[in-house]
């Protein structure tokens, strides 16, 4: 293995067209942040923006700001910006609620529009999907007299047949970073007469997504991961315009028919009539302060546009991933770390994950050194993909090549020294 010297990483950073974006973030000194796949870093613009919304728009503008500061349009304005990142058009995607809640709305709509044939009352998903997606799908299925079925990723193609109603998948797996072929699986589902609901939690802002080009049906995604919207930031939901057009024609509602998804909320009528298009997916009053923060995160992608946009971000993300994998192999080769992310970069999202039986303590020791990734417990007795995982998120907006070099050097030192054996690293906190 021909090890990359640190000086080469310094050169790569100096030549990186995306390097200026690092300054768009407040990153604390002494920290290498590799957890942007779980909670994105704080954009520099956010604190001042939120302060202005609090002090001026709320404090001075008061209720007037719903009109004068554009609060009422914010969910759609940010939605339009996110749409541009996932291959959707303006007016098709709206921001609000959490990913879990939006998934409920999307799945229920998919069931409503998939017709009455009883042979098709199955939602199919992946066993290692993010648990909230499975819990929500199970709830929707129960409420609708449907059934949730699970399969391993490699079994999915064979399971997409005439007994399937809705295929619900997370595009990039949260544990391994493995990426599904969204276009191909959507085509297979359609050929079988089924509809698709895609969760883009680990894709939006991380990998190129082409929702319209893939003819996908519904999609949801997360605001606080790669979009850097802040803890608990609002999520988003998209529906293909062929579905919202039909919902318009047939006056179909999504299941959480709140007043701001009404065609005329300020008429205060007692009967519900859905707003046209994606607006029907708005439920109640949006969390304005969180929306203001989310817009700052999303706006960093606008700044990335003249520097090469999503294509440049993807290229750097993959280069960071290659470097990480190569460095771990050369620096930590015999320490028992098992790469569970695909080595084929076409199949990898923007993170790398390693299985290790002592993964929790190793990650705690790394965090004590200022290298912040995270840990996801495996199934009891699990190994490989289902074992205890160390996850390292690579965020090309602010992760530098030297950060990867230094982080993997720390990882090597933690493993060489055995410092992870210190009892304080065995203590498990509520959030891992
Ligand atoms: C992060 C994530 C979520 C988060 O859902 P919340 O409702 O925001 O808590 C859901 N699904 C997937 C696949 C995720 O990665």
Tab-separated table of C-alpha atoms and ligand atoms in Angstrom:
chain	number	residue	atom	x	y	z
A	1	UNK	CA	0.000	0.000	0.000
A	2	UNK	CA	1.503	3.272	-1.130
A	3	UNK	CA	0.700	5.615	1.755
A	4	UNK	CA	-0.326	9.192	0.997
A	5	UNK	CA	1.920	11.701	2.787
A	6	UNK	CA	0.219	14.522	4.714
A	7	UNK	CA	1.938	17.095	2.493
A	8	UNK	CA	0.024	15.708	-0.471
A	9	UNK	CA	-3.249	16.390	1.366
A	10	UNK	CA	-2.134	19.956	2.031
A	11	UNK	CA	-1.595	20.309	-1.738
A	12	UNK	CA	-5.000	18.802	-2.505
A	13	UNK	CA	-6.630	21.360	-0.199
A	14	UNK	CA	-4.703	24.195	-1.819
A	15	UNK	CA	-5.989	23.099	-5.242
A	16	UNK	CA	-9.545	22.339	-4.084
A	17	UNK	CA	-12.065	24.596	-5.893
A	18	UNK	CA	-14.511	24.074	-3.002
A	19	UNK	CA	-11.994	25.141	-0.329
A	20	UNK	CA	-13.536	28.630	0.135
A	21	UNK	CA	-16.725	27.007	1.445
A	22	UNK	CA	-14.885	25.905	4.586
A	23	UNK	CA	-15.108	29.522	5.744
A	24	UNK	CA	-18.889	29.460	5.440
A	25	UNK	CA	-18.950	27.405	8.656
A	26	UNK	CA	-18.178	28.016	12.330
A	27	UNK	CA	-16.016	25.039	13.192
A	28	UNK	CA	-14.508	24.937	16.685
A	29	UNK	CA	-10.712	24.832	16.943
A	30	UNK	CA	-9.150	21.506	17.818
A	31	UNK	CA	-12.040	19.553	16.316
A	32	UNK	CA	-12.202	17.449	13.153
A	33	UNK	CA	-15.897	17.113	12.510
A	34	UNK	CA	-16.886	13.923	10.697
A	35	UNK	CA	-20.507	13.732	11.769
A	36	UNK	CA	-22.224	16.008	9.276
A	37	UNK	CA	-24.272	12.975	8.219
A	38	UNK	CA	-25.930	13.123	11.639
A	39	UNK	CA	-25.923	16.834	12.515
A	40	UNK	CA	-24.496	19.276	9.996
A	41	UNK	CA	-22.100	21.999	11.192
A	42	UNK	CA	-23.185	25.565	11.979
A	43	UNK	CA	-23.050	27.935	8.993
A	44	UNK	CA	-21.498	31.314	9.802
A	45	UNK	CA	-24.602	33.128	8.593
A	46	UNK	CA	-27.029	31.306	10.863
A	47	UNK	CA	-26.560	32.989	14.252
A	48	UNK	CA	-26.913	36.492	12.831
A	49	UNK	CA	-29.904	35.508	10.713
A	50	UNK	CA	-31.745	33.840	13.582
A	51	UNK	CA	-30.943	36.817	15.804
A	52	UNK	CA	-32.431	39.178	13.210
A	53	UNK	CA	-35.539	37.054	12.897
A	54	UNK	CA	-35.942	37.044	16.680
A	55	UNK	CA	-35.137	40.698	17.347
A	56	UNK	CA	-36.472	42.417	14.242
A	57	UNK	CA	-39.031	40.207	12.551
A	58	UNK	CA	-40.535	38.815	15.725
A	59	UNK	CA	-39.624	41.500	18.270
A	60	UNK	CA	-40.525	44.522	16.153
A	61	UNK	CA	-42.559	43.167	13.260
A	62	UNK	CA	-44.661	40.951	15.508
A	63	UNK	CA	-47.644	39.345	13.759
A	64	UNK	CA	-47.135	41.639	10.746
A	65	UNK	CA	-44.035	39.661	9.808
A	66	UNK	CA	-46.111	36.761	8.470
A	67	UNK	CA	-46.733	39.098	5.538
A	68	UNK	CA	-43.990	41.737	5.665
A	69	UNK	CA	-41.061	39.370	6.339
A	70	UNK	CA	-42.362	36.637	4.044
A	71	UNK	CA	-42.849	34.104	6.844
A	72	UNK	CA	-45.913	32.622	5.188
A	73	UNK	CA	-43.937	31.799	2.015
A	74	UNK	CA	-40.829	30.471	3.736
A	75	UNK	CA	-41.732	26.755	3.560
A	76	UNK	CA	-42.098	27.037	-0.205
A	77	UNK	CA	-39.105	29.341	-0.693
A	78	UNK	CA	-36.737	26.925	1.049
A	79	UNK	CA	-38.521	24.038	-0.657
A	80	UNK	CA	-37.648	25.511	-4.040
A	81	UNK	CA	-33.980	25.725	-3.060
A	82	UNK	CA	-33.898	22.105	-1.869
A	83	UNK	CA	-35.763	21.008	-5.009
A	84	UNK	CA	-32.797	22.233	-7.050
A	85	UNK	CA	-30.519	19.858	-5.098
A	86	UNK	CA	-32.607	16.737	-5.674
A	87	UNK	CA	-33.630	17.054	-9.306
A	88	UNK	CA	-37.099	18.453	-8.676
A	89	UNK	CA	-38.684	21.655	-9.933
A	90	UNK	CA	-39.714	24.740	-7.997
A	91	UNK	CA	-43.174	24.437	-6.474
A	92	UNK	CA	-42.961	20.635	-6.115
A	93	UNK	CA	-41.253	20.295	-2.738
A	94	UNK	CA	-42.205	21.823	0.582
A	95	UNK	CA	-40.401	22.104	3.913
A	96	UNK	CA	-41.904	21.344	7.310
A	97	UNK	CA	-42.471	18.780	10.051
A	98	UNK	CA	-39.964	15.977	10.628
A	99	UNK	CA	-38.808	13.269	8.257
A	100	UNK	CA	-40.886	10.755	10.222
A	101	UNK	CA	-44.069	12.825	9.872
A	102	UNK	CA	-43.488	13.502	6.183
A	103	UNK	CA	-42.903	9.819	5.603
A	104	UNK	CA	-46.305	9.098	7.123
A	105	UNK	CA	-47.943	11.581	4.763
A	106	UNK	CA	-46.080	10.260	1.711
A	107	UNK	CA	-46.708	6.574	2.431
A	108	UNK	CA	-50.379	7.107	3.121
A	109	UNK	CA	-50.704	9.044	-0.146
A	110	UNK	CA	-48.905	6.304	-2.047
A	111	UNK	CA	-51.336	3.762	-0.633
A	112	UNK	CA	-54.323	5.978	-1.444
A	113	UNK	CA	-53.171	6.350	-5.045
A	114	UNK	CA	-52.164	2.756	-5.608
A	115	UNK	CA	-55.691	1.501	-6.086
A	116	UNK	CA	-57.872	-1.017	-4.339
A	117	UNK	CA	-56.442	-4.358	-5.562
A	118	UNK	CA	-56.064	-6.449	-2.386
A	119	UNK	CA	-53.152	-8.456	-3.831
A	120	UNK	CA	-51.037	-5.338	-3.588
A	121	UNK	CA	-51.396	-4.424	0.063
A	122	UNK	CA	-47.693	-4.630	0.843
A	123	UNK	CA	-45.108	-1.983	1.659
A	124	UNK	CA	-41.649	-3.421	1.028
A	125	UNK	CA	-38.546	-1.992	2.682
A	126	UNK	CA	-35.013	-2.917	3.628
A	127	UNK	CA	-34.399	-4.646	6.960
A	128	UNK	CA	-31.512	-2.317	7.819
A	129	UNK	CA	-33.477	0.831	6.951
A	130	UNK	CA	-33.445	3.551	9.609
A	131	UNK	CA	-35.820	2.303	12.338
A	132	UNK	CA	-38.130	5.329	12.322
A	133	UNK	CA	-38.898	4.632	8.664
A	134	UNK	CA	-39.873	1.065	9.536
A	135	UNK	CA	-41.926	2.084	12.573
A	136	UNK	CA	-43.807	4.702	10.561
A	137	UNK	CA	-44.375	2.333	7.641
A	138	UNK	CA	-45.714	-0.243	10.060
A	139	UNK	CA	-48.153	2.337	11.499
A	140	UNK	CA	-49.372	3.422	8.073
A	141	UNK	CA	-49.733	-0.198	6.995
A	142	UNK	CA	-51.771	-1.072	10.110
A	143	UNK	CA	-54.034	1.951	9.701
A	144	UNK	CA	-54.654	1.052	6.048
A	145	UNK	CA	-55.035	-2.716	6.387
A	146	UNK	CA	-51.705	-3.220	4.627
A	147	UNK	CA	-48.566	-5.123	5.669
A	148	UNK	CA	-44.922	-4.091	5.955
A	149	UNK	CA	-42.455	-6.641	4.593
A	150	UNK	CA	-38.680	-6.462	4.940
A	151	UNK	CA	-35.880	-7.809	2.806
A	152	UNK	CA	-32.109	-7.584	2.617
A	153	UNK	CA	-30.826	-5.122	0.043
A	154	UNK	CA	-29.691	-7.854	-2.360
A	155	UNK	CA	-33.103	-9.547	-2.147
A	156	UNK	CA	-35.056	-6.459	-3.178
A	157	UNK	CA	-35.080	-6.940	-6.979
A	158	UNK	CA	-36.514	-10.448	-6.618
A	159	UNK	CA	-39.170	-9.173	-4.208
A	160	UNK	CA	-40.439	-6.481	-6.559
A	161	UNK	CA	-43.306	-8.367	-8.166
A	162	UNK	CA	-47.049	-8.153	-8.713
A	163	UNK	CA	-47.741	-8.581	-4.988
A	164	UNK	CA	-46.032	-5.303	-4.166
A	165	UNK	CA	-47.934	-2.049	-3.561
A	166	UNK	CA	-45.327	0.443	-2.352
A	167	UNK	CA	-41.542	0.242	-2.315
A	168	UNK	CA	-40.159	2.429	0.497
A	169	UNK	CA	-36.402	2.771	0.667
A	170	UNK	CA	-33.787	5.081	2.052
A	171	UNK	CA	-31.569	5.960	-0.899
A	172	UNK	CA	-28.313	5.883	1.114
A	173	UNK	CA	-28.202	3.461	4.050
A	174	UNK	CA	-27.520	5.268	7.345
A	175	UNK	CA	-25.271	2.494	8.666
A	176	UNK	CA	-23.137	1.483	5.717
A	177	UNK	CA	-23.474	4.412	3.333
A	178	UNK	CA	-24.483	1.960	0.606
A	179	UNK	CA	-26.510	3.693	-2.114
A	180	UNK	CA	-29.418	2.146	-3.978
A	181	UNK	CA	-29.907	2.713	-7.707
A	182	UNK	CA	-32.917	4.994	-7.317
A	183	UNK	CA	-33.780	5.133	-11.020
A	184	UNK	CA	-33.471	1.387	-11.581
A	185	UNK	CA	-35.477	0.323	-8.530
A	186	UNK	CA	-38.143	2.915	-9.334
A	187	UNK	CA	-38.397	1.522	-12.871
A	188	UNK	CA	-38.649	-2.030	-11.551
A	189	UNK	CA	-41.366	-1.009	-9.085
A	190	UNK	CA	-43.335	0.764	-11.816
A	191	UNK	CA	-42.990	-2.206	-14.144
A	192	UNK	CA	-44.487	-4.345	-11.371
A	193	UNK	CA	-47.338	-1.873	-10.926
A	194	UNK	CA	-46.055	-0.462	-7.605
A	195	UNK	CA	-45.256	3.066	-6.389
A	196	UNK	CA	-42.103	4.314	-4.654
A	197	UNK	CA	-41.371	6.441	-1.592
A	198	UNK	CA	-37.717	7.436	-1.240
A	199	UNK	CA	-36.084	8.760	1.918
A	200	UNK	CA	-33.279	11.149	0.969
A	201	UNK	CA	-32.079	11.789	4.558
A	202	UNK	CA	-28.507	10.791	3.632
A	203	UNK	CA	-28.699	11.970	0.017
A	204	UNK	CA	-29.955	15.551	-0.114
A	205	UNK	CA	-26.856	17.717	-0.372
A	206	UNK	CA	-24.623	14.642	-0.223
A	207	UNK	CA	-25.040	12.907	-3.584
A	208	UNK	CA	-26.656	13.935	-6.869
A	209	UNK	CA	-30.324	12.960	-6.973
A	210	UNK	CA	-32.588	13.188	-10.025
A	211	UNK	CA	-36.149	12.713	-8.779
A	212	UNK	CA	-37.892	13.857	-11.951
A	213	UNK	CA	-35.460	12.099	-14.272
A	214	UNK	CA	-35.970	8.890	-12.274
A	215	UNK	CA	-39.771	9.237	-12.392
A	216	UNK	CA	-39.849	8.661	-8.617
A	217	UNK	CA	-43.237	9.007	-6.908
A	218	UNK	CA	-42.673	10.522	-3.441
A	219	UNK	CA	-39.582	11.585	-1.542
A	220	UNK	CA	-38.859	12.897	1.926
A	221	UNK	CA	-35.643	14.107	3.488
A	222	UNK	CA	-33.942	15.633	6.480
A	223	UNK	CA	-32.936	19.258	7.116
A	224	UNK	CA	-30.334	18.829	9.846
A	225	UNK	CA	-27.865	16.442	8.208
A	226	UNK	CA	-26.065	17.467	5.005
A	227	UNK	CA	-28.327	20.514	4.639
A	228	UNK	CA	-26.902	21.992	7.849
A	229	UNK	CA	-30.228	23.332	9.095
A	230	UNK	CA	-29.493	22.846	12.802
A	231	UNK	CA	-30.724	20.364	15.413
A	232	UNK	CA	-34.289	19.305	14.689
A	233	UNK	CA	-34.461	21.411	11.521
A	234	UNK	CA	-37.644	20.967	9.466
A	235	UNK	CA	-37.664	18.151	6.934
A	236	UNK	CA	-39.086	18.122	3.398
A	237	UNK	CA	-41.540	16.237	1.237
A	238	UNK	CA	-41.832	15.990	-2.551
A	239	UNK	CA	-44.447	14.341	-4.730
A	240	UNK	CA	-44.206	13.849	-8.470
A	241	UNK	CA	-46.479	16.376	-10.208
A	242	UNK	CA	-48.413	13.529	-11.874
A	243	UNK	CA	-49.584	12.519	-8.409
A	244	UNK	CA	-50.347	15.992	-7.088
A	245	UNK	CA	-52.233	16.712	-10.342
A	246	UNK	CA	-54.381	13.658	-9.721
A	247	UNK	CA	-54.838	14.633	-6.081
A	248	UNK	CA	-55.994	18.036	-7.342
A	249	UNK	CA	-58.472	16.485	-9.803
A	250	UNK	CA	-59.883	14.061	-7.261
A	251	UNK	CA	-59.627	16.469	-4.315
A	252	UNK	CA	-57.498	13.933	-2.405
A	253	UNK	CA	-55.974	14.940	0.899
A	254	UNK	CA	-52.890	13.729	2.672
A	255	UNK	CA	-53.736	12.182	6.046
A	256	UNK	CA	-52.633	15.132	8.228
A	257	UNK	CA	-55.016	17.670	6.725
A	258	UNK	CA	-54.059	20.732	8.752
A	259	UNK	CA	-55.227	24.247	8.140
A	260	UNK	CA	-52.108	25.519	6.350
A	261	UNK	CA	-52.585	22.775	3.759
A	262	UNK	CA	-56.074	24.113	3.119
A	263	UNK	CA	-56.762	25.976	-0.116
A	264	UNK	CA	-57.754	29.115	1.829
A	265	UNK	CA	-56.622	28.883	5.471
A	266	UNK	CA	-57.708	32.401	6.314
A	267	UNK	CA	-61.267	31.786	5.194
A	268	UNK	CA	-61.544	29.669	8.358
A	269	UNK	CA	-64.199	27.447	6.831
A	270	UNK	CA	-65.327	24.317	8.653
A	271	UNK	CA	-64.856	22.023	5.658
A	272	UNK	CA	-61.420	20.900	4.448
A	273	UNK	CA	-60.455	21.491	0.859
A	274	UNK	CA	-56.808	20.720	0.025
A	275	UNK	CA	-54.526	23.387	-1.385
A	276	UNK	CA	-53.334	22.560	-4.894
A	277	UNK	CA	-50.099	20.737	-5.572
A	278	UNK	CA	-47.529	20.056	-2.883
A	279	UNK	CA	-48.945	22.787	-0.603
A	280	UNK	CA	-51.526	20.279	0.672
A	281	UNK	CA	-48.611	18.563	2.448
A	282	UNK	CA	-48.161	21.534	4.773
A	283	UNK	CA	-49.862	20.697	8.040
A	284	UNK	CA	-49.719	23.293	10.837
A	285	UNK	CA	-47.749	26.475	11.520
A	286	UNK	CA	-44.076	26.052	10.626
A	287	UNK	CA	-41.299	26.412	13.234
A	288	UNK	CA	-40.175	29.775	11.902
A	289	UNK	CA	-36.917	30.122	13.850
A	290	UNK	CA	-35.802	26.687	12.711
A	291	UNK	CA	-36.850	27.494	9.150
A	292	UNK	CA	-34.711	30.638	9.213
A	293	UNK	CA	-31.729	28.540	10.322
A	294	UNK	CA	-32.428	25.894	7.680
A	295	UNK	CA	-32.418	28.496	4.925
A	296	UNK	CA	-28.881	29.538	5.914
A	297	UNK	CA	-27.745	25.919	5.635
A	298	UNK	CA	-29.386	25.446	2.257
A	299	UNK	CA	-27.954	28.741	0.988
A	300	UNK	CA	-24.420	27.379	1.334
A	301	UNK	CA	-25.292	25.146	-1.642
A	302	UNK	CA	-26.085	28.260	-3.660
A	303	UNK	CA	-22.572	29.471	-2.833
A	304	UNK	CA	-21.239	26.114	-4.039
A	305	UNK	CA	-22.961	26.500	-7.404
A	306	UNK	CA	-20.356	28.742	-9.102
A	307	UNK	CA	-17.607	26.469	-7.692
A	308	UNK	CA	-18.976	23.430	-9.509
A	309	UNK	CA	-22.123	22.659	-7.532
A	310	UNK	CA	-23.292	19.149	-6.761
A	311	UNK	CA	-20.976	17.535	-9.337
A	312	UNK	CA	-17.910	19.079	-7.684
A	313	UNK	CA	-19.235	18.209	-4.226
A	314	UNK	CA	-19.743	14.591	-5.264
A	315	UNK	CA	-16.274	14.370	-6.796
A	316	UNK	CA	-14.684	15.728	-3.607
A	317	UNK	CA	-16.831	13.527	-1.388
A	318	UNK	CA	-15.645	10.444	-3.251
A	319	UNK	CA	-12.028	11.601	-3.195
A	320	UNK	CA	-12.283	12.110	0.586
A	321	UNK	CA	-13.803	8.642	0.896
A	322	UNK	CA	-11.039	7.042	-1.204
A	323	UNK	CA	-8.424	8.812	0.888
A	324	UNK	CA	-10.066	7.700	4.139
A	325	UNK	CA	-10.249	4.074	3.009
A	326	UNK	CA	-6.671	4.087	1.710
A	327	UNK	CA	-5.362	5.717	4.905
A	328	UNK	CA	-7.167	3.275	7.208
A	329	UNK	CA	-5.824	0.361	5.170
A	330	UNK	CA	-2.236	1.650	5.296
A	331	UNK	CA	-2.222	3.136	8.803
A	332	UNK	CA	-4.602	0.827	10.730
A	333	UNK	CA	-4.427	-2.242	8.476
A	334	UNK	CA	-4.225	-5.010	11.058
A	335	UNK	CA	-6.276	-3.475	13.882
A	336	UNK	CA	-9.478	-5.367	13.170
A	337	UNK	CA	-11.421	-2.583	11.447
A	338	UNK	CA	-13.696	-4.026	8.776
A	339	UNK	CA	-14.820	-1.649	6.040
A	340	UNK	CA	-18.573	-2.121	5.554
A	341	UNK	CA	-19.097	0.732	3.081
A	342	UNK	CA	-18.851	-0.206	-0.590
A	343	UNK	CA	-15.370	0.148	-2.059
A	344	UNK	CA	-17.023	0.843	-5.414
A	345	UNK	CA	-17.513	4.590	-5.143
A	346	UNK	CA	-20.557	4.487	-7.446
A	347	UNK	CA	-22.349	2.579	-4.674
A	348	UNK	CA	-21.195	4.769	-1.788
A	349	UNK	CA	-22.872	7.835	-0.318
A	350	UNK	CA	-20.864	10.442	1.582
A	351	UNK	CA	-19.726	8.430	4.588
A	352	UNK	CA	-17.449	5.513	5.394
A	353	UNK	CA	-18.271	2.978	8.092
A	354	UNK	CA	-16.187	0.334	9.792
A	355	UNK	CA	-17.253	-2.576	11.938
A	356	UNK	CA	-15.231	-3.252	15.070
A	357	UNK	CA	-16.316	-5.166	18.189
A	358	UNK	CA	-14.919	-2.313	20.346
A	359	UNK	CA	-16.387	0.371	18.091
A	360	UNK	CA	-18.067	2.299	20.888
A	361	UNK	CA	-14.953	2.718	23.036
A	362	UNK	CA	-12.783	3.487	19.996
A	363	UNK	CA	-15.168	6.248	18.915
A	364	UNK	CA	-15.266	7.691	22.442
A	365	UNK	CA	-11.456	7.749	22.497
A	366	UNK	CA	-11.441	9.500	19.120
A	367	UNK	CA	-13.980	12.064	20.298
A	368	UNK	CA	-11.792	12.735	23.368
A	369	UNK	CA	-9.044	13.625	20.869
A	370	UNK	CA	-11.397	15.987	19.023
A	371	UNK	CA	-12.172	13.679	16.098
A	372	UNK	CA	-15.960	13.510	16.048
A	373	UNK	CA	-17.673	10.696	14.212
A	374	UNK	CA	-20.332	8.495	15.715
A	375	UNK	CA	-21.220	4.962	16.672
A	376	UNK	CA	-24.176	2.784	15.724
A	377	UNK	CA	-24.722	-0.403	17.698
A	378	UNK	CA	-25.208	-3.586	15.729
A	379	UNK	CA	-27.665	-6.359	16.357
A	380	UNK	CA	-26.549	-8.525	19.316
A	381	UNK	CA	-23.854	-10.909	18.103
A	382	UNK	CA	-23.861	-9.174	14.713
A	383	UNK	CA	-20.704	-8.811	12.657
A	384	UNK	CA	-19.852	-7.052	9.415
A	385	UNK	CA	-22.687	-4.776	8.285
A	386	UNK	CA	-24.847	-5.834	11.223
A	387	UNK	CA	-22.034	-5.385	13.770
A	388	UNK	CA	-21.063	-2.377	15.891
A	389	UNK	CA	-20.148	0.418	13.496
A	390	UNK	CA	-17.942	3.488	13.577
A	391	UNK	CA	-19.356	6.035	11.120
A	392	UNK	CA	-17.384	8.863	9.544
A	393	UNK	CA	-19.387	11.439	7.607
A	394	UNK	CA	-17.532	13.290	4.854
A	395	UNK	CA	-18.993	16.688	4.130
A	396	UNK	CA	-17.248	18.194	1.125
A	397	UNK	CA	-18.540	21.655	2.033
A	398	UNK	CA	-16.171	21.809	4.998
A	399	UNK	CA	-14.154	18.595	5.339
A	400	UNK	CA	-10.579	19.010	4.101
A	401	UNK	CA	-8.155	16.399	2.855
A	402	UNK	CA	-5.844	17.137	5.803
A	403	UNK	CA	-8.796	16.537	8.128
A	404	UNK	CA	-9.084	13.014	6.743
A	405	UNK	CA	-5.340	12.466	7.059
A	406	UNK	CA	-5.272	13.739	10.641
A	407	UNK	CA	-8.429	11.849	11.657
A	408	UNK	CA	-7.061	8.562	10.360
A	409	UNK	CA	-3.738	9.286	12.092
A	410	UNK	CA	-5.626	9.735	15.377
A	411	UNK	CA	-7.531	6.530	14.677
A	412	UNK	CA	-4.242	4.706	14.140
A	413	UNK	CA	-2.815	6.100	17.377
A	414	UNK	CA	-5.945	5.180	19.364
A	415	UNK	CA	-5.685	1.614	18.084
A	416	UNK	CA	-1.876	1.368	18.508
A	417	UNK	CA	-1.923	2.682	22.064
A	418	UNK	CA	-5.033	0.812	23.175
A	419	UNK	CA	-6.162	4.003	24.904
A	420	UNK	CA	-9.775	3.081	24.084
A	421	UNK	CA	-9.487	0.510	26.902
A	422	UNK	CA	-9.725	3.343	29.452
A	423	UNK	CA	-12.920	2.630	31.468
A	424	UNK	CA	-14.242	6.147	30.874
A	425	UNK	CA	-14.691	5.283	27.191
A	426	UNK	CA	-16.989	2.368	28.075
A	427	UNK	CA	-19.687	4.674	29.441
A	428	UNK	CA	-22.659	4.879	27.081
A	429	UNK	CA	-24.565	8.139	26.755
A	430	UNK	CA	-28.166	8.543	25.589
A	431	UNK	CA	-27.010	9.675	22.140
A	432	UNK	CA	-24.176	7.697	20.594
B	1	LIG	C1	-32.019	10.988	10.128
B	1	LIG	C2	-33.070	10.121	9.554
B	1	LIG	C3	-34.393	10.277	9.928
B	1	LIG	C4	-34.759	11.273	10.977
B	1	LIG	O1	-36.115	11.368	11.187
B	1	LIG	P1	-36.686	12.482	12.168
B	1	LIG	O2	-38.130	12.385	11.992
B	1	LIG	O3	-36.090	13.784	11.744
B	1	LIG	O4	-36.216	12.174	13.543
B	1	LIG	C5	-35.331	9.472	9.312
B	1	LIG	N1	-34.980	8.563	8.387
B	1	LIG	C6	-33.696	8.400	8.017
B	1	LIG	C7	-33.344	7.384	6.978
B	1	LIG	C8	-32.700	9.161	8.598
B	1	LIG	O5	-31.439	8.983	8.249
